[in-house]
Amino acid sequence: MAGPYIVESRTMRGAGGKPIQLRTYFHRQIADLAPSYLDSVKGYIELYESWIGAYPFTEFSVVSSPTPTGFGMPTLTYLGIEVLRLPFIRATSLGHEVLHNWWGNGVYPDYAHGNWSEGLTTFMADYTYKERESLEAAREMRLGWLRDFAALAPGQDAPLTTFTSRTHGATQIVGYNKAAMVFLMLRDLLGRDTFDRALHTFWQDQRFRIASWADLERAFGSASGRDLHAFFDQWLSRAGAPALMLAEAKHAKSGSGNVITVVLEQGTPEYRLRVPIAIHTEHGEELRTLDLGSARQAFTLETHDKPLEVVLDPDLRLFRRLKPEEAPPILRQVMVDRTTVTVLLPESGEVRDAAGSLATKLQNREPKVVSPDHLAAVPSVVIGLQEQVDAWLERHKLPQRPEAVRGKGTAQAWTVRRPDGVTLAVVSAQDGAALAALTRPLPHYGRQSYVVFDGTKATSRGAWPARPQAIKLD
Ligand SMILES: [Zn+2]
């Protein structure tokens, strides 16, 4: 790390009045950001001291880097100048890095048995900030996690006990997101007070030691007085996620009330799950939790008001493999699948070269190019100029350019799920320059179902709407 730096410093009082030195080492061009960064660091230290326990060091510094780095170590985070300029970094990544002084650099993960620190940090930082923003924002984050997981091809994920650090997209989806959701399910199971008490004890007992998932299990087990072995075991030692299905729901009158029979099914191996169910009635919504422990199980529920519809896990609080209609296709799905093939519609010249490099960039490997004459039975990326794309879609009787992108920008990308379940990513540009302009930005939009570009700038994007599993009642 090398400057020239302008150093700003401030002393805050931590737990018990202990002085903590906060510093920014910023390049001149962002020196004006120092006060707001120092304020934010102070806020995060206060938040986590009251939540977990005293900050274990005597200083914390934010250091700027001329290259786009993002990197943390005890008492310090090293972030690119351009990164530090992004307005949301102070509200997200900075807090995550500060929290690593407790989880990761205060208690060290036992890497040989799985790194829990990224999941716990994601849960207590990134996810917590969403919860503070709104219920909707937190749900949106869970949906994003589950959609990313659903977009992994079979065999791309691994048990949490094998996660060490982020090396590619799939490891982030498991090591960070799945693990964060395990902590969310644990808090839903134990209640917030017990959950926080366990974290507190875990911190007291394990400070500056190496701790494993088994130590976490012990801390949560003793705080709650419950045997949590089955819970930890199913979420840590298995790859994948349960595939839940709302198989049946029937309604019958019973005296002055109503009885609903709900049948839930899941794949193998079977998980023990507390499944949230919403019952929509004439007068509102009632929430119930069903304890599912086998492959197929029937439950009887009673309501006073006439029930209209039953919805499975409407708030997406369970880590599970979403069904196709719950997880509409996103671009990443096609990008990460090792079986994906590529259709290049431009026949030759610079435009074909641009299409080829884009395909390589999107899949992070040499594309497997196939003929445009047939529809492949595997996920496909189709790249071409506007009229070529329209003609190709027409020829293969696929849905035309969707409303969300039609007539907009200089280039567009969107996903299509064919009736046979195969997903396509279609990329269409008005000319060669517009196509070449996508090479850098498009790979960053894997979480979207569609994106519109004006040159290199994304002007509009989104995911196709998700439909929860629901059954209407008579
Ligand atoms: Zn981290």
PDB file of N, CA and C and ligand atoms in Angstrom, residues 96-97 100 117-118 121-122 166 176, ligand 1:
ATOM      1  N   HIS A  96     -19.533  -4.585   6.458  1.00  0.00           N
ATOM      2  CA  HIS A  96     -19.110  -5.981   6.349  1.00  0.00           C
ATOM      3  C   HIS A  96     -17.638  -6.104   6.771  1.00  0.00           C
ATOM      4  N   GLU A  97     -16.806  -5.193   6.282  1.00  0.00           N
ATOM      5  CA  GLU A  97     -15.372  -5.251   6.606  1.00  0.00           C
ATOM      6  C   GLU A  97     -15.130  -4.952   8.089  1.00  0.00           C
ATOM      7  N   HIS A 100     -15.846  -7.980  10.182  1.00  0.00           N
ATOM      8  CA  HIS A 100     -14.832  -9.049  10.126  1.00  0.00           C
ATOM      9  C   HIS A 100     -13.809  -8.948  11.262  1.00  0.00           C
ATOM     10  N   SER A 117     -17.416 -17.783   8.763  1.00  0.00           N
ATOM     11  CA  SER A 117     -17.353 -16.351   9.074  1.00  0.00           C
ATOM     12  C   SER A 117     -17.969 -15.484   7.976  1.00  0.00           C
ATOM     13  N   GLU A 118     -17.897 -15.897   6.713  1.00  0.00           N
ATOM     14  CA  GLU A 118     -18.502 -15.092   5.653  1.00  0.00           C
ATOM     15  C   GLU A 118     -20.032 -15.108   5.754  1.00  0.00           C
ATOM     16  N   THR A 121     -21.063 -13.024   8.775  1.00  0.00           N
ATOM     17  CA  THR A 121     -20.826 -11.600   8.493  1.00  0.00           C
ATOM     18  C   THR A 121     -21.847 -11.076   7.476  1.00  0.00           C
ATOM     19  N   THR A 122     -22.144 -11.862   6.459  1.00  0.00           N
ATOM     20  CA  THR A 122     -23.160 -11.454   5.485  1.00  0.00           C
ATOM     21  C   THR A 122     -24.517 -11.287   6.179  1.00  0.00           C
ATOM     22  N   ARG A 166     -14.100 -17.352  -1.201  1.00  0.00           N
ATOM     23  CA  ARG A 166     -14.738 -17.135  -2.500  1.00  0.00           C
ATOM     24  C   ARG A 166     -13.731 -17.293  -3.622  1.00  0.00           C
ATOM     25  N   TYR A 176     -21.434 -17.675   1.175  1.00  0.00           N
ATOM     26  CA  TYR A 176     -21.940 -16.426   1.737  1.00  0.00           C
ATOM     27  C   TYR A 176     -23.456 -16.500   1.905  1.00  0.00           C
TER      28      TYR A 176
HETATM   29 ZN    ZN B   1     -16.360 -11.020   3.958  1.00  0.00          ZN
END
